[in-house]
């Protein structure tokens, strides 16, 4: 049956703030489809964000929602998950929010393996504040704070998540809806810390500063610099050079933080110790 997206939206918060051609709305629709497919009830879900264009998402969706401070979404979400482990806690935010000011929380949440579903809306720039360079702005690309092109090496969100201990890591492009749906759905099925590096075009700043053209032209560019991870063995090293794999990149199993905490609490209770 077709999804009625309006069942999940706060209609009184429309119209949204996103520019025409912004990819953020595509990610939101994919999140809705995954939730609908899993049959999660709206009051089972807590959706948490920091600050940024992407971080406006919780305002528009009719779940338990928290729009927090810049870079602190994962810290708030950690508190929610510890207090209410039965809630399904989704964290959304931009590459600036998650990788710069919130980078510390990001790596420690991965290390801790707490059951949060983290989605990074990665547009390679700070959108909301007018296009400053972010930790994912590629070298040579322009931003208001890098008028001659960024000279720093960028972070790769997925490599960072894998290295820090996340149990599910995927990358998805808003231009490939079935693939984004699959990656987000599988991330939501994970128990533990999952990360989706969800690419989203920002035609207003990143596209304009770097002369990438319209939103549709930007999508073509993103297609050119990526390849399907499932086909990695059929693509030569030469062809893959400088390109980003897309799809489910990494899955493992590790004990989840809240479950371990509960076990410890129970064992202390049995011994008559602790709270
Ligand atoms: C502590 C703090 N520092 C800086 C800001 C300003 N600020 C608001 S949003 C933002 C960047 C948002 O970029 P990103 O997280 O990449 O999300 P996007 O807008 O691109 O979706 C910044 C720097 C702030 N609100 N609070
Ligand atoms: S400034 Fe960029 S990220 Fe923000 S809404 Fe516009 S297109 Fe999207």
PDB file of C-alpha atoms and ligand atoms in Angstrom:
ATOM      1  CA  UNK A   1       0.000   0.000   0.000  1.00  0.00           C
ATOM      2  CA  UNK A   2       1.267   3.486  -0.813  1.00  0.00           C
ATOM      3  CA  UNK A   3       2.596   5.455   2.124  1.00  0.00           C
ATOM      4  CA  UNK A   4       0.725   8.517   3.236  1.00  0.00           C
ATOM      5  CA  UNK A   5       3.698  10.712   4.142  1.00  0.00           C
ATOM      6  CA  UNK A   6       1.357  13.216   5.748  1.00  0.00           C
ATOM      7  CA  UNK A   7       0.609  10.686   8.494  1.00  0.00           C
ATOM      8  CA  UNK A   8       4.181  11.253   9.668  1.00  0.00           C
ATOM      9  CA  UNK A   9       4.470  15.000   9.113  1.00  0.00           C
ATOM     10  CA  UNK A  10       3.548  17.926  11.327  1.00  0.00           C
ATOM     11  CA  UNK A  11       1.459  19.795   8.796  1.00  0.00           C
ATOM     12  CA  UNK A  12       1.347  22.906  10.989  1.00  0.00           C
ATOM     13  CA  UNK A  13       5.151  23.216  10.575  1.00  0.00           C
ATOM     14  CA  UNK A  14       4.912  23.459   6.776  1.00  0.00           C
ATOM     15  CA  UNK A  15       6.231  24.958   4.601  1.00  0.00           C
ATOM     16  CA  UNK A  16       9.699  23.668   5.429  1.00  0.00           C
ATOM     17  CA  UNK A  17      12.764  25.907   5.228  1.00  0.00           C
ATOM     18  CA  UNK A  18      14.756  23.914   2.682  1.00  0.00           C
ATOM     19  CA  UNK A  19      15.757  25.513  -0.633  1.00  0.00           C
ATOM     20  CA  UNK A  20      14.470  24.153  -3.923  1.00  0.00           C
ATOM     21  CA  UNK A  21      16.761  21.298  -4.962  1.00  0.00           C
ATOM     22  CA  UNK A  22      18.153  20.653  -1.457  1.00  0.00           C
ATOM     23  CA  UNK A  23      18.641  16.922  -0.907  1.00  0.00           C
ATOM     24  CA  UNK A  24      17.591  16.895   2.756  1.00  0.00           C
ATOM     25  CA  UNK A  25      13.917  16.204   1.990  1.00  0.00           C
ATOM     26  CA  UNK A  26      14.879  13.072   0.034  1.00  0.00           C
ATOM     27  CA  UNK A  27      16.577  11.691   3.145  1.00  0.00           C
ATOM     28  CA  UNK A  28      13.523  12.486   5.272  1.00  0.00           C
ATOM     29  CA  UNK A  29      11.282  10.562   2.875  1.00  0.00           C
ATOM     30  CA  UNK A  30      13.632   7.600   3.027  1.00  0.00           C
ATOM     31  CA  UNK A  31      13.555   7.701   6.842  1.00  0.00           C
ATOM     32  CA  UNK A  32       9.734   7.718   6.740  1.00  0.00           C
ATOM     33  CA  UNK A  33       9.640   4.773   4.334  1.00  0.00           C
ATOM     34  CA  UNK A  34      11.976   2.732   6.574  1.00  0.00           C
ATOM     35  CA  UNK A  35       9.871   3.449   9.665  1.00  0.00           C
ATOM     36  CA  UNK A  36       6.685   2.627   7.799  1.00  0.00           C
ATOM     37  CA  UNK A  37       8.150  -0.648   6.505  1.00  0.00           C
ATOM     38  CA  UNK A  38       9.293  -1.660   9.988  1.00  0.00           C
ATOM     39  CA  UNK A  39       5.857  -0.835  11.381  1.00  0.00           C
ATOM     40  CA  UNK A  40       7.293   1.302  14.183  1.00  0.00           C
ATOM     41  CA  UNK A  41       4.680   3.290  16.056  1.00  0.00           C
ATOM     42  CA  UNK A  42       5.191   7.026  16.178  1.00  0.00           C
ATOM     43  CA  UNK A  43       5.381   7.111  19.974  1.00  0.00           C
ATOM     44  CA  UNK A  44       8.108   4.423  20.002  1.00  0.00           C
ATOM     45  CA  UNK A  45      10.500   6.780  18.229  1.00  0.00           C
ATOM     46  CA  UNK A  46      12.679   9.608  19.517  1.00  0.00           C
ATOM     47  CA  UNK A  47      14.233  11.760  16.792  1.00  0.00           C
ATOM     48  CA  UNK A  48      17.063  14.031  17.912  1.00  0.00           C
ATOM     49  CA  UNK A  49      19.064  16.692  16.061  1.00  0.00           C
ATOM     50  CA  UNK A  50      21.554  19.483  16.631  1.00  0.00           C
ATOM     51  CA  UNK A  51      21.451  22.721  14.627  1.00  0.00           C
ATOM     52  CA  UNK A  52      21.605  23.223  10.878  1.00  0.00           C
ATOM     53  CA  UNK A  53      19.339  22.948   7.841  1.00  0.00           C
ATOM     54  CA  UNK A  54      19.378  19.139   8.244  1.00  0.00           C
ATOM     55  CA  UNK A  55      18.722  19.473  11.937  1.00  0.00           C
ATOM     56  CA  UNK A  56      15.337  20.998  11.230  1.00  0.00           C
ATOM     57  CA  UNK A  57      14.094  17.466  10.460  1.00  0.00           C
ATOM     58  CA  UNK A  58      12.661  16.739  13.952  1.00  0.00           C
ATOM     59  CA  UNK A  59      10.476  19.831  13.679  1.00  0.00           C
ATOM     60  CA  UNK A  60       8.702  18.320  10.696  1.00  0.00           C
ATOM     61  CA  UNK A  61       8.197  14.735  11.868  1.00  0.00           C
ATOM     62  CA  UNK A  62       5.517  13.678  14.312  1.00  0.00           C
ATOM     63  CA  UNK A  63       7.570  11.534  16.735  1.00  0.00           C
ATOM     64  CA  UNK A  64       9.023  12.345  20.136  1.00  0.00           C
ATOM     65  CA  UNK A  65      11.463  14.997  18.947  1.00  0.00           C
ATOM     66  CA  UNK A  66      14.329  17.033  20.318  1.00  0.00           C
ATOM     67  CA  UNK A  67      16.010  19.901  18.472  1.00  0.00           C
ATOM     68  CA  UNK A  68      19.087  20.463  20.635  1.00  0.00           C
ATOM     69  CA  UNK A  69      22.279  22.530  20.433  1.00  0.00           C
ATOM     70  CA  UNK A  70      24.869  22.471  17.665  1.00  0.00           C
ATOM     71  CA  UNK A  71      26.940  19.276  17.824  1.00  0.00           C
ATOM     72  CA  UNK A  72      25.230  17.890  20.904  1.00  0.00           C
ATOM     73  CA  UNK A  73      22.504  15.697  19.366  1.00  0.00           C
ATOM     74  CA  UNK A  74      24.337  12.438  20.113  1.00  0.00           C
ATOM     75  CA  UNK A  75      24.904  13.484  23.730  1.00  0.00           C
ATOM     76  CA  UNK A  76      21.176  14.201  24.223  1.00  0.00           C
ATOM     77  CA  UNK A  77      20.257  10.999  22.384  1.00  0.00           C
ATOM     78  CA  UNK A  78      22.586   9.003  24.624  1.00  0.00           C
ATOM     79  CA  UNK A  79      20.725  10.332  27.656  1.00  0.00           C
ATOM     80  CA  UNK A  80      17.359   9.419  26.127  1.00  0.00           C
ATOM     81  CA  UNK A  81      18.485   5.898  25.238  1.00  0.00           C
ATOM     82  CA  UNK A  82      19.903   5.294  28.730  1.00  0.00           C
ATOM     83  CA  UNK A  83      16.729   6.540  30.416  1.00  0.00           C
ATOM     84  CA  UNK A  84      14.294   4.869  27.980  1.00  0.00           C
ATOM     85  CA  UNK A  85      16.095   1.947  26.340  1.00  0.00           C
ATOM     86  CA  UNK A  86      12.891   0.743  24.707  1.00  0.00           C
ATOM     87  CA  UNK A  87      12.669   3.830  22.514  1.00  0.00           C
ATOM     88  CA  UNK A  88      14.075   3.660  19.005  1.00  0.00           C
ATOM     89  CA  UNK A  89      16.416   6.633  18.972  1.00  0.00           C
ATOM     90  CA  UNK A  90      17.350   8.218  15.644  1.00  0.00           C
ATOM     91  CA  UNK A  91      19.896  11.046  15.449  1.00  0.00           C
ATOM     92  CA  UNK A  92      20.068  13.338  12.424  1.00  0.00           C
ATOM     93  CA  UNK A  93      22.379  16.232  11.582  1.00  0.00           C
ATOM     94  CA  UNK A  94      24.758  17.736   9.081  1.00  0.00           C
ATOM     95  CA  UNK A  95      28.389  16.979   8.373  1.00  0.00           C
ATOM     96  CA  UNK A  96      29.283  20.159  10.290  1.00  0.00           C
ATOM     97  CA  UNK A  97      27.200  19.190  13.287  1.00  0.00           C
ATOM     98  CA  UNK A  98      28.341  15.564  13.453  1.00  0.00           C
ATOM     99  CA  UNK A  99      31.946  15.757  12.261  1.00  0.00           C
ATOM    100  CA  UNK A 100      33.154  19.151  13.546  1.00  0.00           C
ATOM    101  CA  UNK A 101      31.602  20.479  16.758  1.00  0.00           C
ATOM    102  CA  UNK A 102      29.998  17.082  17.494  1.00  0.00           C
ATOM    103  CA  UNK A 103      32.923  14.954  16.321  1.00  0.00           C
ATOM    104  CA  UNK A 104      33.927  13.968  19.817  1.00  0.00           C
ATOM    105  CA  UNK A 105      30.429  12.704  20.650  1.00  0.00           C
ATOM    106  CA  UNK A 106      30.307  10.878  17.331  1.00  0.00           C
ATOM    107  CA  UNK A 107      33.475   8.852  17.866  1.00  0.00           C
ATOM    108  CA  UNK A 108      32.668   8.006  21.478  1.00  0.00           C
ATOM    109  CA  UNK A 109      29.129   6.887  20.627  1.00  0.00           C
ATOM    110  CA  UNK A 110      30.684   4.530  18.046  1.00  0.00           C
ATOM    111  CA  UNK A 111      33.201   3.281  20.600  1.00  0.00           C
ATOM    112  CA  UNK A 112      30.487   2.797  23.216  1.00  0.00           C
ATOM    113  CA  UNK A 113      28.206   1.013  20.722  1.00  0.00           C
ATOM    114  CA  UNK A 114      25.010   2.443  22.150  1.00  0.00           C
ATOM    115  CA  UNK A 115      21.900   1.640  20.116  1.00  0.00           C
ATOM    116  CA  UNK A 116      21.481   4.915  18.198  1.00  0.00           C
ATOM    117  CA  UNK A 117      20.668   5.227  14.519  1.00  0.00           C
ATOM    118  CA  UNK A 118      22.830   8.106  13.313  1.00  0.00           C
ATOM    119  CA  UNK A 119      22.175   9.681   9.916  1.00  0.00           C
ATOM    120  CA  UNK A 120      24.660  12.297   8.702  1.00  0.00           C
ATOM    121  CA  UNK A 121      23.134  14.516   6.011  1.00  0.00           C
ATOM    122  CA  UNK A 122      26.426  15.147   4.245  1.00  0.00           C
ATOM    123  CA  UNK A 123      26.438  18.091   1.831  1.00  0.00           C
ATOM    124  CA  UNK A 124      30.161  18.877   2.273  1.00  0.00           C
ATOM    125  CA  UNK A 125      29.437  22.343   3.687  1.00  0.00           C
ATOM    126  CA  UNK A 126      27.776  24.296   6.497  1.00  0.00           C
ATOM    127  CA  UNK A 127      24.486  25.090   4.778  1.00  0.00           C
ATOM    128  CA  UNK A 128      22.532  26.980   7.413  1.00  0.00           C
ATOM    129  CA  UNK A 129      25.224  29.554   8.190  1.00  0.00           C
ATOM    130  CA  UNK A 130      26.015  30.454   4.595  1.00  0.00           C
ATOM    131  CA  UNK A 131      28.504  27.926   3.237  1.00  0.00           C
ATOM    132  CA  UNK A 132      31.577  27.654   5.446  1.00  0.00           C
ATOM    133  CA  UNK A 133      33.946  24.718   4.892  1.00  0.00           C
ATOM    134  CA  UNK A 134      33.180  21.619   6.945  1.00  0.00           C
ATOM    135  CA  UNK A 135      35.316  18.581   7.816  1.00  0.00           C
ATOM    136  CA  UNK A 136      33.967  16.825   4.705  1.00  0.00           C
ATOM    137  CA  UNK A 137      34.683  19.642   2.230  1.00  0.00           C
ATOM    138  CA  UNK A 138      37.097  18.013  -0.221  1.00  0.00           C
ATOM    139  CA  UNK A 139      40.516  19.548  -0.806  1.00  0.00           C
ATOM    140  CA  UNK A 140      40.423  22.248  -3.450  1.00  0.00           C
ATOM    141  CA  UNK A 141      36.687  22.900  -3.061  1.00  0.00           C
ATOM    142  CA  UNK A 142      35.438  26.377  -2.305  1.00  0.00           C
ATOM    143  CA  UNK A 143      33.505  27.678   0.669  1.00  0.00           C
ATOM    144  CA  UNK A 144      33.154  31.117   2.248  1.00  0.00           C
ATOM    145  CA  UNK A 145      36.000  30.218   4.616  1.00  0.00           C
ATOM    146  CA  UNK A 146      38.016  28.651   1.789  1.00  0.00           C
ATOM    147  CA  UNK A 147      37.695  31.109  -1.101  1.00  0.00           C
ATOM    148  CA  UNK A 148      40.760  29.625  -2.861  1.00  0.00           C
ATOM    149  CA  UNK A 149      39.715  26.036  -2.158  1.00  0.00           C
ATOM    150  CA  UNK A 150      40.035  24.010   1.049  1.00  0.00           C
ATOM    151  CA  UNK A 151      43.640  23.113   1.842  1.00  0.00           C
ATOM    152  CA  UNK A 152      42.830  20.589   4.600  1.00  0.00           C
ATOM    153  CA  UNK A 153      42.310  16.848   4.083  1.00  0.00           C
ATOM    154  CA  UNK A 154      38.627  15.946   4.701  1.00  0.00           C
ATOM    155  CA  UNK A 155      37.220  13.253   6.970  1.00  0.00           C
ATOM    156  CA  UNK A 156      35.572  10.214   5.405  1.00  0.00           C
ATOM    157  CA  UNK A 157      32.468   9.750   7.612  1.00  0.00           C
ATOM    158  CA  UNK A 158      32.311   5.990   7.007  1.00  0.00           C
ATOM    159  CA  UNK A 159      35.980   5.289   7.623  1.00  0.00           C
ATOM    160  CA  UNK A 160      35.787   7.349  10.791  1.00  0.00           C
ATOM    161  CA  UNK A 161      32.730   5.389  12.021  1.00  0.00           C
ATOM    162  CA  UNK A 162      34.306   2.003  11.250  1.00  0.00           C
ATOM    163  CA  UNK A 163      37.580   2.955  12.941  1.00  0.00           C
ATOM    164  CA  UNK A 164      35.728   4.212  16.034  1.00  0.00           C
ATOM    165  CA  UNK A 165      33.710   0.986  16.446  1.00  0.00           C
ATOM    166  CA  UNK A 166      30.256   1.440  14.853  1.00  0.00           C
ATOM    167  CA  UNK A 167      28.478  -1.853  14.157  1.00  0.00           C
ATOM    168  CA  UNK A 168      26.716  -0.774  10.942  1.00  0.00           C
ATOM    169  CA  UNK A 169      28.121   1.690   8.428  1.00  0.00           C
ATOM    170  CA  UNK A 170      26.656   2.619   5.072  1.00  0.00           C
ATOM    171  CA  UNK A 171      26.744   5.382   2.507  1.00  0.00           C
ATOM    172  CA  UNK A 172      23.745   6.432   0.451  1.00  0.00           C
ATOM    173  CA  UNK A 173      23.069   9.038  -2.218  1.00  0.00           C
ATOM    174  CA  UNK A 174      19.766  10.874  -2.351  1.00  0.00           C
ATOM    175  CA  UNK A 175      19.757  10.422  -6.137  1.00  0.00           C
ATOM    176  CA  UNK A 176      19.507   6.622  -5.784  1.00  0.00           C
ATOM    177  CA  UNK A 177      16.290   6.179  -3.841  1.00  0.00           C
ATOM    178  CA  UNK A 178      16.140   2.330  -3.716  1.00  0.00           C
ATOM    179  CA  UNK A 179      19.732   2.176  -2.485  1.00  0.00           C
ATOM    180  CA  UNK A 180      19.187   4.866   0.151  1.00  0.00           C
ATOM    181  CA  UNK A 181      16.014   3.073   1.290  1.00  0.00           C
ATOM    182  CA  UNK A 182      17.919  -0.202   1.666  1.00  0.00           C
ATOM    183  CA  UNK A 183      20.830   1.340   3.593  1.00  0.00           C
ATOM    184  CA  UNK A 184      18.602   3.312   5.988  1.00  0.00           C
ATOM    185  CA  UNK A 185      16.247   0.359   6.521  1.00  0.00           C
ATOM    186  CA  UNK A 186      19.139  -1.996   7.352  1.00  0.00           C
ATOM    187  CA  UNK A 187      20.706   0.599   9.658  1.00  0.00           C
ATOM    188  CA  UNK A 188      17.408   0.835  11.553  1.00  0.00           C
ATOM    189  CA  UNK A 189      17.364  -2.955  11.995  1.00  0.00           C
ATOM    190  CA  UNK A 190      20.780  -2.836  13.689  1.00  0.00           C
ATOM    191  CA  UNK A 191      21.120  -3.117  17.458  1.00  0.00           C
ATOM    192  CA  UNK A 192      24.127  -0.975  18.305  1.00  0.00           C
ATOM    193  CA  UNK A 193      25.529   2.198  16.836  1.00  0.00           C
ATOM    194  CA  UNK A 194      24.701   2.547  13.161  1.00  0.00           C
ATOM    195  CA  UNK A 195      25.900   5.322  10.871  1.00  0.00           C
ATOM    196  CA  UNK A 196      24.586   6.294   7.456  1.00  0.00           C
ATOM    197  CA  UNK A 197      26.601   8.846   5.499  1.00  0.00           C
ATOM    198  CA  UNK A 198      23.659  10.199   3.498  1.00  0.00           C
ATOM    199  CA  UNK A 199      24.816  12.486   0.699  1.00  0.00           C
ATOM    200  CA  UNK A 200      22.649  15.457  -0.029  1.00  0.00           C
ATOM    201  CA  UNK A 201      23.293  18.256  -2.520  1.00  0.00           C
ATOM    202  CA  UNK A 202      23.323  21.890  -1.380  1.00  0.00           C
ATOM    203  CA  UNK A 203      22.863  23.827  -4.636  1.00  0.00           C
ATOM    204  CA  UNK A 204      22.587  27.128  -2.789  1.00  0.00           C
ATOM    205  CA  UNK A 205      26.159  27.132  -1.451  1.00  0.00           C
ATOM    206  CA  UNK A 206      28.319  24.114  -2.291  1.00  0.00           C
ATOM    207  CA  UNK A 207      26.929  23.834  -5.806  1.00  0.00           C
ATOM    208  CA  UNK A 208      27.050  27.562  -6.515  1.00  0.00           C
ATOM    209  CA  UNK A 209      30.534  28.168  -5.046  1.00  0.00           C
ATOM    210  CA  UNK A 210      31.989  25.237  -6.957  1.00  0.00           C
ATOM    211  CA  UNK A 211      30.100  25.873 -10.196  1.00  0.00           C
ATOM    212  CA  UNK A 212      28.420  22.482 -10.082  1.00  0.00           C
ATOM    213  CA  UNK A 213      25.231  23.797 -11.648  1.00  0.00           C
ATOM    214  CA  UNK A 214      21.690  22.857 -10.733  1.00  0.00           C
ATOM    215  CA  UNK A 215      20.637  20.245  -8.164  1.00  0.00           C
ATOM    216  CA  UNK A 216      20.228  17.734 -11.005  1.00  0.00           C
ATOM    217  CA  UNK A 217      23.738  18.547 -12.318  1.00  0.00           C
ATOM    218  CA  UNK A 218      25.082  18.079  -8.797  1.00  0.00           C
ATOM    219  CA  UNK A 219      23.500  14.645  -8.584  1.00  0.00           C
ATOM    220  CA  UNK A 220      25.298  13.702 -11.820  1.00  0.00           C
ATOM    221  CA  UNK A 221      28.613  14.843 -10.293  1.00  0.00           C
ATOM    222  CA  UNK A 222      28.006  12.755  -7.184  1.00  0.00           C
ATOM    223  CA  UNK A 223      27.248   9.778  -9.405  1.00  0.00           C
ATOM    224  CA  UNK A 224      30.588  10.269 -11.187  1.00  0.00           C
ATOM    225  CA  UNK A 225      32.619  10.157  -7.958  1.00  0.00           C
ATOM    226  CA  UNK A 226      30.992   7.050  -6.453  1.00  0.00           C
ATOM    227  CA  UNK A 227      30.656   3.343  -7.210  1.00  0.00           C
ATOM    228  CA  UNK A 228      28.411   0.543  -5.981  1.00  0.00           C
ATOM    229  CA  UNK A 229      30.192  -1.276  -3.146  1.00  0.00           C
ATOM    230  CA  UNK A 230      28.479  -4.559  -4.106  1.00  0.00           C
ATOM    231  CA  UNK A 231      30.326  -4.426  -7.460  1.00  0.00           C
ATOM    232  CA  UNK A 232      33.723  -3.636  -5.915  1.00  0.00           C
ATOM    233  CA  UNK A 233      35.325  -6.867  -7.118  1.00  0.00           C
ATOM    234  CA  UNK A 234      34.206  -6.262 -10.672  1.00  0.00           C
ATOM    235  CA  UNK A 235      35.638  -2.736 -10.842  1.00  0.00           C
ATOM    236  CA  UNK A 236      39.374  -2.195 -11.356  1.00  0.00           C
ATOM    237  CA  UNK A 237      41.490  -0.411  -8.736  1.00  0.00           C
ATOM    238  CA  UNK A 238      42.212   2.227 -11.361  1.00  0.00           C
ATOM    239  CA  UNK A 239      38.495   2.926 -11.834  1.00  0.00           C
ATOM    240  CA  UNK A 240      37.862   3.053  -8.079  1.00  0.00           C
ATOM    241  CA  UNK A 241      40.716   5.494  -7.432  1.00  0.00           C
ATOM    242  CA  UNK A 242      39.465   8.695  -5.802  1.00  0.00           C
ATOM    243  CA  UNK A 243      35.872   7.411  -5.754  1.00  0.00           C
ATOM    244  CA  UNK A 244      33.618   6.648  -2.789  1.00  0.00           C
ATOM    245  CA  UNK A 245      31.879   3.292  -2.298  1.00  0.00           C
ATOM    246  CA  UNK A 246      28.106   3.459  -1.828  1.00  0.00           C
ATOM    247  CA  UNK A 247      25.914   0.879  -0.094  1.00  0.00           C
ATOM    248  CA  UNK A 248      26.268  -1.170   3.088  1.00  0.00           C
ATOM    249  CA  UNK A 249      30.006  -0.955   3.756  1.00  0.00           C
ATOM    250  CA  UNK A 250      30.408  -2.649   7.112  1.00  0.00           C
ATOM    251  CA  UNK A 251      28.379  -4.754   9.562  1.00  0.00           C
ATOM    252  CA  UNK A 252      29.536  -6.516  12.679  1.00  0.00           C
ATOM    253  CA  UNK A 253      28.192  -7.603  16.064  1.00  0.00           C
ATOM    254  CA  UNK A 254      29.327  -6.168  19.388  1.00  0.00           C
ATOM    255  CA  UNK A 255      27.628  -6.053  22.773  1.00  0.00           C
ATOM    256  CA  UNK A 256      25.361  -3.030  23.030  1.00  0.00           C
ATOM    257  CA  UNK A 257      25.949  -0.469  25.780  1.00  0.00           C
ATOM    258  CA  UNK A 258      22.457  -0.328  27.386  1.00  0.00           C
ATOM    259  CA  UNK A 259      22.191  -4.112  27.438  1.00  0.00           C
ATOM    260  CA  UNK A 260      25.579  -4.409  29.158  1.00  0.00           C
ATOM    261  CA  UNK A 261      24.582  -1.686  31.605  1.00  0.00           C
ATOM    262  CA  UNK A 262      21.361  -3.523  32.473  1.00  0.00           C
ATOM    263  CA  UNK A 263      23.227  -6.797  33.026  1.00  0.00           C
ATOM    264  CA  UNK A 264      25.630  -5.043  35.369  1.00  0.00           C
ATOM    265  CA  UNK A 265      22.736  -3.411  37.225  1.00  0.00           C
ATOM    266  CA  UNK A 266      20.977  -6.760  37.657  1.00  0.00           C
ATOM    267  CA  UNK A 267      24.115  -8.495  38.897  1.00  0.00           C
ATOM    268  CA  UNK A 268      24.806  -5.744  41.426  1.00  0.00           C
ATOM    269  CA  UNK A 269      21.182  -5.937  42.581  1.00  0.00           C
ATOM    270  CA  UNK A 270      21.520  -9.679  43.126  1.00  0.00           C
ATOM    271  CA  UNK A 271      24.611  -9.039  45.244  1.00  0.00           C
ATOM    272  CA  UNK A 272      22.796  -6.288  47.151  1.00  0.00           C
ATOM    273  CA  UNK A 273      25.140  -3.625  45.767  1.00  0.00           C
ATOM    274  CA  UNK A 274      24.525  -0.535  43.608  1.00  0.00           C
ATOM    275  CA  UNK A 275      21.222   1.217  42.914  1.00  0.00           C
TER     276      UNK A 275
HETATM  277  C1  LIG B   1      27.839  26.375  19.401  1.00  0.00           C
HETATM  278  C2  LIG B   1      27.429  26.847  18.055  1.00  0.00           C
HETATM  279  N1  LIG B   1      28.368  27.115  17.141  1.00  0.00           N
HETATM  280  C3  LIG B   1      28.003  27.512  15.906  1.00  0.00           C
HETATM  281  C4  LIG B   1      26.680  27.672  15.589  1.00  0.00           C
HETATM  282  C5  LIG B   1      26.306  28.167  14.222  1.00  0.00           C
HETATM  283  N2  LIG B   1      25.822  27.144  13.358  1.00  0.00           N
HETATM  284  C6  LIG B   1      24.497  26.873  13.252  1.00  0.00           C
HETATM  285  S1  LIG B   1      24.173  25.717  12.089  1.00  0.00           S
HETATM  286  C7  LIG B   1      25.834  25.584  11.729  1.00  0.00           C
HETATM  287  C8  LIG B   1      26.351  24.677  10.646  1.00  0.00           C
HETATM  288  C9  LIG B   1      25.379  23.734  10.085  1.00  0.00           C
HETATM  289  O1  LIG B   1      26.004  22.929   9.113  1.00  0.00           O
HETATM  290  P1  LIG B   1      25.744  21.403   9.036  1.00  0.00           P
HETATM  291  O2  LIG B   1      25.763  20.809  10.393  1.00  0.00           O
HETATM  292  O3  LIG B   1      26.705  20.823   8.057  1.00  0.00           O
HETATM  293  O4  LIG B   1      24.240  21.286   8.518  1.00  0.00           O
HETATM  294  P2  LIG B   1      23.527  21.848   7.181  1.00  0.00           P
HETATM  295  O5  LIG B   1      23.037  23.215   7.531  1.00  0.00           O
HETATM  296  O6  LIG B   1      24.532  21.853   6.084  1.00  0.00           O
HETATM  297  O7  LIG B   1      22.422  20.881   6.953  1.00  0.00           O
HETATM  298  C10 LIG B   1      26.606  26.422  12.509  1.00  0.00           C
HETATM  299  C11 LIG B   1      28.076  26.543  12.407  1.00  0.00           C
HETATM  300  C12 LIG B   1      25.719  27.379  16.585  1.00  0.00           C
HETATM  301  N3  LIG B   1      24.410  27.480  16.331  1.00  0.00           N
HETATM  302  N4  LIG B   1      26.120  26.979  17.802  1.00  0.00           N
HETATM  303  S1  LIG B   2      21.297  26.188   2.302  1.00  0.00           S
HETATM  304 FE1  LIG B   2      21.868  24.235   1.342  1.00  0.00          FE
HETATM  305  S2  LIG B   2      21.585  22.708   2.996  1.00  0.00           S
HETATM  306 FE2  LIG B   2      20.444  24.566   3.589  1.00  0.00          FE
HETATM  307  S3  LIG B   2      18.353  24.240   2.819  1.00  0.00           S
HETATM  308 FE3  LIG B   2      19.462  25.396   1.250  1.00  0.00          FE
HETATM  309  S4  LIG B   2      20.244  23.822  -0.155  1.00  0.00           S
HETATM  310 FE4  LIG B   2      19.683  22.790   1.758  1.00  0.00          FE
END
